[in-house]
Amino acid sequence: VSNPGGDALHCLDDIERAAFAVLPPEVRDFFAGGSGGESTVAANRAAFDSVYVIPRVLRDVSAGTTTSALLGRPVSMPIATAPIAFQKLLHEDGELAVARAAKVAGIPYTVSTMSSVRLEEISAIGGSTWFQLYWMREPKRSLELVRRAEAAGCTAILLTVDLPWMGRRLRDVRNQFALPEHVVPANLDHGNGTAAHNTGSGGSAVATHAGQAISAALTWSDVDTLRSASRLPLVLKGILAPEDAERAVDHGVDAIVVSNHGGRQLDGAVPSIAVLEAICQAVGGRCEILLDSGVRSGVDVLKALALGASGVLLGRPLMWGLAVDGEDGVRRVLDLLAADLRDALGLAGCASVAEARELRTFTSTF
Ligand SMILES: Cc1cc2nc3c(=O)[nH]c(=O)nc-3n(C[C@H](O)[C@H](O)[C@H](O)COP(=O)(O)O)c2cc1C
């Protein structure tokens, strides 16, 4: 895979640049953008860059491995794909290309409620499939989605808790962003997202559609409903306060994702990597802790592990791979990240993910 300028692609940022060179501006903006002034988008990177790892030495790393487990199942590396809506905007194969690449790489693929391919088709690929749930305005619709995910063989439910409605993504508002006809919210039968295609809305049609479909009334009692409605591992995605993490444990969740939604919800929300350690301390091992928002390299994964996470979700970089070269582009992203993580682990003196979780860190103010 090489970019149109002929330069080779050696890191995830190279692939981002290559994608930006080929994508229509409004599609690039939908995937790259954040809410408001995008201060949290920028802070996600600044916060990762302010964390330093204190490496260990004189430990045999000759047979090091990135293998680990997430939600009780083996993975080739402590990474799953983040749920991302409407992947057909980037490539005709959309979610199928990303899920196939995730399967080849040996990591779970997370289907979004707003996927542009039906969840049944994605899980039929046969990799490990997680389902991300947006709580619908009609609760019975949420439970219908859960039933479908269970019937299709999904192995976890991630309930997203940071989106009562979509944050104001000014790029989409300015572009009056709407879905093209061939991209639909495929899991939602009712009307197939007519509002999302409305180019004359004067703002973001995707935000209008999300507002019509998703409930802003979600509370802990719905978490209880969901907990008792399904035996699948339950994960809350979008926790940033240690108090909410503790509360999640009290409500019996199996894991949380420390996340600010990639800077797309509250602009000015704290970077997830900056609160990770405090959350791990508050939780004290009572549930699994994953992190996303800003992961761009193997060293970023190492930092999250060192601060106490058991793994990360990878978001936008997969989309840049998809845009550049479909399934092969996504495979390139995951191959680069796997090699990068092997390198980071070994150079930090760690032969395993478990050893990485024992590393100390130093954080400068950012
Ligand atoms: C274009 C786009 C669409 C997304 N769609 C969803 C979604 O449908 N459900 C969800 O829970 N999170 C969604 N997210 C958030 C991601 O799951 C994840 O939290 C975020 O991408 C992490 O930030 P990063 O990609 O900058 O690392 C989306 C993110 C992007 C960029």
XYZ file of C-alpha atoms and ligand atoms in Angstrom:
397
model
C 0.000 0.000 0.000
C 1.403 3.363 -0.892
C -0.114 6.797 -1.015
C -0.790 8.633 -4.271
C 2.490 10.547 -3.918
C 4.347 7.235 -3.893
C 5.657 7.530 -0.351
C 5.592 4.346 1.686
C 3.313 4.166 4.714
C 5.291 3.457 7.883
C 3.068 4.653 10.683
C -0.597 5.401 11.320
C -0.085 9.122 10.747
C 1.286 8.365 7.249
C -1.949 6.512 6.486
C -4.005 9.435 7.799
C -2.174 11.782 5.424
C -2.732 9.389 2.536
C -6.460 9.197 3.327
C -6.778 12.977 3.522
C -5.304 13.165 0.023
C -8.049 10.961 -1.466
C -11.198 11.701 0.552
C -13.878 14.223 -0.417
C -13.591 17.099 2.102
C -17.032 16.597 3.693
C -16.369 12.883 4.297
C -12.899 13.612 5.702
C -14.503 16.221 7.977
C -17.194 13.824 9.246
C -14.551 11.294 10.318
C -11.784 13.645 11.465
C -13.914 16.298 13.117
C -14.885 16.889 16.719
C -17.386 19.088 18.482
C -17.124 22.828 19.057
C -13.613 24.254 18.790
C -12.141 20.705 18.779
C -10.085 21.441 21.894
C -10.633 17.911 23.197
C -9.580 16.411 19.849
C -6.269 18.270 20.182
C -5.943 17.576 23.923
C -6.306 13.825 23.326
C -3.004 13.896 21.438
C -1.303 16.416 23.750
C -2.204 14.288 26.763
C -0.752 11.114 25.233
C 2.404 13.044 24.358
C 2.720 14.285 27.955
C 2.914 10.730 29.317
C 6.355 9.105 29.434
C 7.124 5.489 30.214
C 9.933 4.474 32.594
C 11.479 1.469 30.829
C 12.949 -1.571 32.599
C 16.197 -3.256 31.517
C 18.083 -6.560 31.717
C 14.975 -8.670 31.347
C 14.903 -11.232 28.572
C 12.509 -9.927 25.906
C 13.657 -12.325 23.170
C 10.396 -14.285 23.257
C 8.076 -11.367 23.940
C 4.419 -11.542 22.961
C 1.561 -9.092 22.492
C -1.113 -11.731 23.147
C -3.594 -11.041 25.898
C -7.295 -11.390 26.757
C -10.206 -8.944 26.507
C -13.529 -9.668 28.227
C -12.241 -13.139 29.010
C -11.346 -14.137 25.455
C -7.885 -14.415 23.877
C -6.691 -11.670 21.519
C -3.486 -11.340 19.472
C -2.956 -7.892 20.987
C -4.877 -5.877 23.602
C -6.861 -3.934 21.010
C -10.418 -3.988 19.663
C -11.896 -1.794 16.954
C -13.929 1.186 18.207
C -17.556 1.356 17.075
C -17.737 3.813 14.184
C -20.875 4.701 12.273
C -21.452 4.574 8.494
C -18.201 3.017 7.289
C -19.555 2.686 3.724
C -18.901 6.412 3.408
C -15.220 5.499 3.050
C -15.294 2.378 0.888
C -17.981 0.278 -0.764
C -17.163 -2.711 1.476
C -17.545 -0.527 4.577
C -17.818 -2.435 7.856
C -17.238 -5.795 6.110
C -13.700 -4.779 5.117
C -12.818 -3.617 8.622
C -14.357 -6.668 10.297
C -12.480 -9.025 7.930
C -9.192 -7.280 8.682
C -9.886 -7.439 12.419
C -10.584 -11.167 12.129
C -7.296 -11.747 10.277
C -5.473 -9.698 12.931
C -7.094 -11.679 15.754
C -8.884 -8.817 17.481
C -12.603 -8.107 18.127
C -14.626 -5.914 15.775
C -17.265 -3.645 17.334
C -20.419 -3.092 15.257
C -22.028 0.328 15.741
C -25.800 0.672 16.145
C -25.346 3.102 13.232
C -23.461 0.684 10.976
C -24.139 0.865 7.249
C -24.125 -2.958 6.980
C -26.538 -5.056 9.050
C -25.008 -6.487 12.199
C -25.969 -10.045 11.134
C -23.916 -9.732 7.942
C -20.914 -8.446 9.859
C -20.966 -11.123 12.534
C -21.324 -13.795 9.804
C -17.704 -13.048 8.878
C -16.947 -15.187 11.894
C -14.480 -13.116 13.881
C -15.112 -12.021 17.430
C -17.904 -9.438 17.210
C -19.020 -6.942 19.852
C -22.200 -4.879 19.484
C -22.357 -1.181 20.429
C -25.793 -0.051 21.556
C -27.206 3.431 21.459
C -30.206 3.531 23.792
C -33.175 4.138 21.511
C -36.018 6.545 22.249
C -38.276 3.488 22.354
C -36.658 1.119 24.905
C -38.136 -1.935 23.217
C -36.101 -1.089 20.117
C -32.927 -1.227 22.235
C -33.840 -4.658 23.520
C -34.689 -5.806 19.984
C -31.190 -4.804 18.895
C -29.711 -6.719 21.834
C -31.728 -9.823 20.902
C -30.488 -9.561 17.308
C -26.894 -9.166 18.478
C -27.231 -12.230 20.707
C -28.860 -14.294 17.940
C -26.086 -13.274 15.543
C -23.405 -14.515 17.936
C -22.016 -11.222 19.229
C -19.985 -11.760 22.395
C -20.401 -8.408 24.197
C -22.732 -5.405 24.411
C -21.142 -1.949 24.677
C -23.697 0.620 25.812
C -22.558 4.117 24.833
C -23.358 6.482 27.699
C -21.858 9.792 26.523
C -24.297 10.625 23.740
C -27.699 11.931 24.892
C -27.546 13.654 21.507
C -24.712 14.347 19.098
C -22.230 17.048 20.056
C -22.276 20.037 17.714
C -19.747 19.100 15.076
C -19.268 22.417 13.362
C -17.579 20.963 10.307
C -20.710 18.886 9.596
C -22.987 21.834 10.301
C -21.045 24.031 7.886
C -20.929 21.278 5.241
C -24.645 20.537 5.823
C -23.459 16.965 5.966
C -25.970 14.320 4.862
C -25.583 10.651 3.953
C -25.539 9.787 0.242
C -28.415 7.512 -0.856
C -26.329 4.315 -0.843
C -25.312 4.698 2.829
C -28.081 3.855 5.323
C -28.378 3.117 9.039
C -28.815 -0.549 8.127
C -29.738 -1.876 11.590
C -32.670 0.483 11.992
C -35.657 -0.624 9.950
C -37.900 2.307 10.665
C -37.662 4.641 7.676
C -34.036 3.764 6.956
C -32.770 7.103 8.149
C -34.644 9.463 5.864
C -33.584 12.400 8.021
C -29.931 11.426 7.616
C -30.238 11.921 3.829
C -31.888 15.311 3.983
C -29.438 17.695 2.322
C -31.699 20.691 2.816
C -31.685 20.544 6.624
C -29.531 23.647 7.045
C -27.165 21.757 9.367
C -25.922 18.233 10.019
C -28.542 15.767 8.789
C -26.686 12.971 10.556
C -27.081 14.813 13.867
C -30.781 15.342 13.219
C -31.239 11.651 12.501
C -29.309 10.646 15.632
C -31.476 13.004 17.678
C -34.611 11.340 16.351
C -33.386 7.814 17.058
C -31.396 8.059 20.314
C -32.768 8.644 23.810
C -31.482 11.486 25.998
C -33.259 9.998 29.021
C -30.834 7.109 29.631
C -30.056 6.502 33.335
C -28.569 3.848 35.622
C -31.957 2.152 35.840
C -31.753 1.420 32.092
C -28.309 -0.048 32.726
C -30.001 -2.383 35.231
C -32.671 -3.260 32.659
C -29.990 -4.098 30.127
C -27.946 -6.019 32.694
C -30.885 -8.274 33.473
C -31.985 -8.562 29.825
C -28.798 -10.164 28.544
C -26.177 -12.574 29.813
C -23.532 -11.181 27.484
C -20.691 -9.177 29.037
C -21.888 -5.582 29.460
C -19.508 -2.693 28.829
C -20.260 1.011 29.437
C -18.484 3.199 26.886
C -17.829 6.858 27.597
C -16.879 7.054 31.290
C -14.523 9.844 32.444
C -15.379 10.402 36.148
C -13.999 7.967 38.758
C -17.365 8.229 40.579
C -19.179 6.971 37.473
C -16.651 4.146 37.115
C -17.346 3.030 40.696
C -21.050 3.290 40.094
C -20.697 1.150 36.972
C -19.062 -1.536 39.134
C -21.967 -1.303 41.614
C -24.368 -1.898 38.719
C -22.585 -5.089 37.762
C -20.926 -4.141 34.475
C -18.088 -6.299 33.191
C -15.996 -3.466 31.777
C -15.910 0.239 31.034
C -14.359 2.191 28.205
C -12.712 5.377 29.443
C -13.473 7.613 26.462
C -14.430 11.120 25.381
C -15.790 9.794 22.079
C -12.728 11.066 20.223
C -13.560 14.668 21.156
C -16.929 14.491 19.400
C -19.208 14.992 22.405
C -18.422 17.577 25.140
C -15.777 19.898 23.709
C -13.574 20.617 26.693
C -14.035 17.134 28.160
C -10.844 15.814 29.730
C -8.586 13.524 27.665
C -9.290 9.923 28.645
C -5.599 9.070 29.128
C -5.369 11.890 31.737
C -8.013 10.310 33.998
C -7.178 6.653 33.372
C -4.961 6.128 36.412
C -7.463 7.699 38.840
C -10.240 5.537 37.387
C -8.152 2.364 37.685
C -7.472 3.216 41.327
C -11.155 3.848 42.044
C -12.177 0.588 40.374
C -9.463 -1.437 42.090
C -9.673 -4.375 39.693
C -13.434 -4.906 40.146
C -14.079 -4.592 36.398
C -12.014 -4.491 33.246
C -10.923 -1.065 31.982
C -10.468 -0.193 28.320
C -9.574 3.199 26.867
C -9.990 5.070 23.615
C -9.601 8.593 22.181
C -6.245 9.403 20.647
C -4.518 6.023 20.286
C -2.220 6.360 17.270
C 0.786 4.071 17.918
C 2.097 1.070 19.792
C 3.634 3.396 22.342
C 0.180 4.870 23.006
C -1.091 1.351 23.716
C 1.904 0.787 26.015
C 1.087 4.011 27.901
C -2.534 2.963 28.406
C -1.399 -0.428 29.715
C 1.162 1.169 32.037
C -1.556 3.448 33.451
C -3.725 0.414 34.201
C -5.926 -0.340 31.183
C -6.239 -3.911 29.984
C -6.594 -2.744 26.403
C -7.633 0.004 23.995
C -10.143 0.630 21.228
C -8.682 1.852 17.962
C -10.849 4.380 16.129
C -10.052 6.839 13.354
C -6.784 5.201 12.115
C -8.776 2.162 10.921
C -10.990 4.480 8.918
C -7.980 6.055 7.214
C -6.774 2.566 6.232
C -10.254 1.739 4.896
C -10.299 4.925 2.830
C -6.858 4.302 1.348
C -7.262 0.666 0.329
C -10.313 -1.116 1.755
C -9.595 -4.335 3.651
C -5.898 -4.256 2.655
C -5.572 -0.723 3.996
C -7.103 -1.734 7.332
C -4.808 -4.762 7.456
C -1.896 -2.424 6.898
C -2.982 -0.289 9.873
C -3.303 -3.341 12.130
C -0.006 -4.884 10.943
C 1.823 -1.610 11.590
C 0.261 -1.288 15.025
C 1.095 -4.897 15.961
C 4.739 -4.425 14.943
C 4.846 -1.095 16.736
C 3.438 -2.579 19.946
C 5.945 -5.482 19.838
C 8.726 -2.921 19.472
C 7.432 -0.720 22.310
C 6.982 -3.652 24.696
C 10.477 -4.986 24.074
C 12.177 -1.587 24.332
C 10.353 -1.019 27.633
C 11.768 -4.312 28.909
C 8.459 -6.160 28.842
C 7.994 -9.697 27.503
C 4.214 -9.557 27.948
C 1.194 -7.311 28.297
C 1.052 -8.238 31.999
C 4.573 -6.850 32.477
C 3.622 -3.640 30.657
C 0.854 -3.106 33.202
C 3.533 -3.014 35.937
C 5.515 -0.178 34.309
C 5.785 3.215 35.974
C 5.081 6.427 34.093
C 6.029 10.078 34.363
C 3.562 12.747 33.262
C 4.631 16.272 32.390
C 1.984 18.986 32.410
C 0.521 19.600 28.994
C -16.735 9.044 12.443
C -16.931 8.483 13.827
C -18.100 7.798 14.119
C -18.296 7.243 15.388
N -19.433 6.515 15.627
C -19.608 5.975 16.860
C -20.750 5.161 17.125
O -21.568 4.910 16.248
N -20.898 4.681 18.383
C -19.998 4.935 19.393
O -20.171 4.488 20.515
N -18.884 5.675 19.142
C -18.670 6.185 17.918
N -17.538 6.918 17.667
C -16.518 7.073 18.737
C -15.495 5.941 18.662
O -16.055 4.722 19.082
C -14.281 6.243 19.579
O -14.727 6.548 20.881
C -13.425 7.386 19.033
O -13.273 7.256 17.645
C -12.059 7.401 19.709
O -11.286 8.467 19.277
P -10.091 8.307 18.181
O -10.696 7.678 16.991
O -9.646 9.706 17.919
O -9.012 7.478 18.811
C -17.312 7.442 16.397
C -16.138 8.129 16.085
C -15.930 8.631 14.824
C -14.623 9.325 14.526
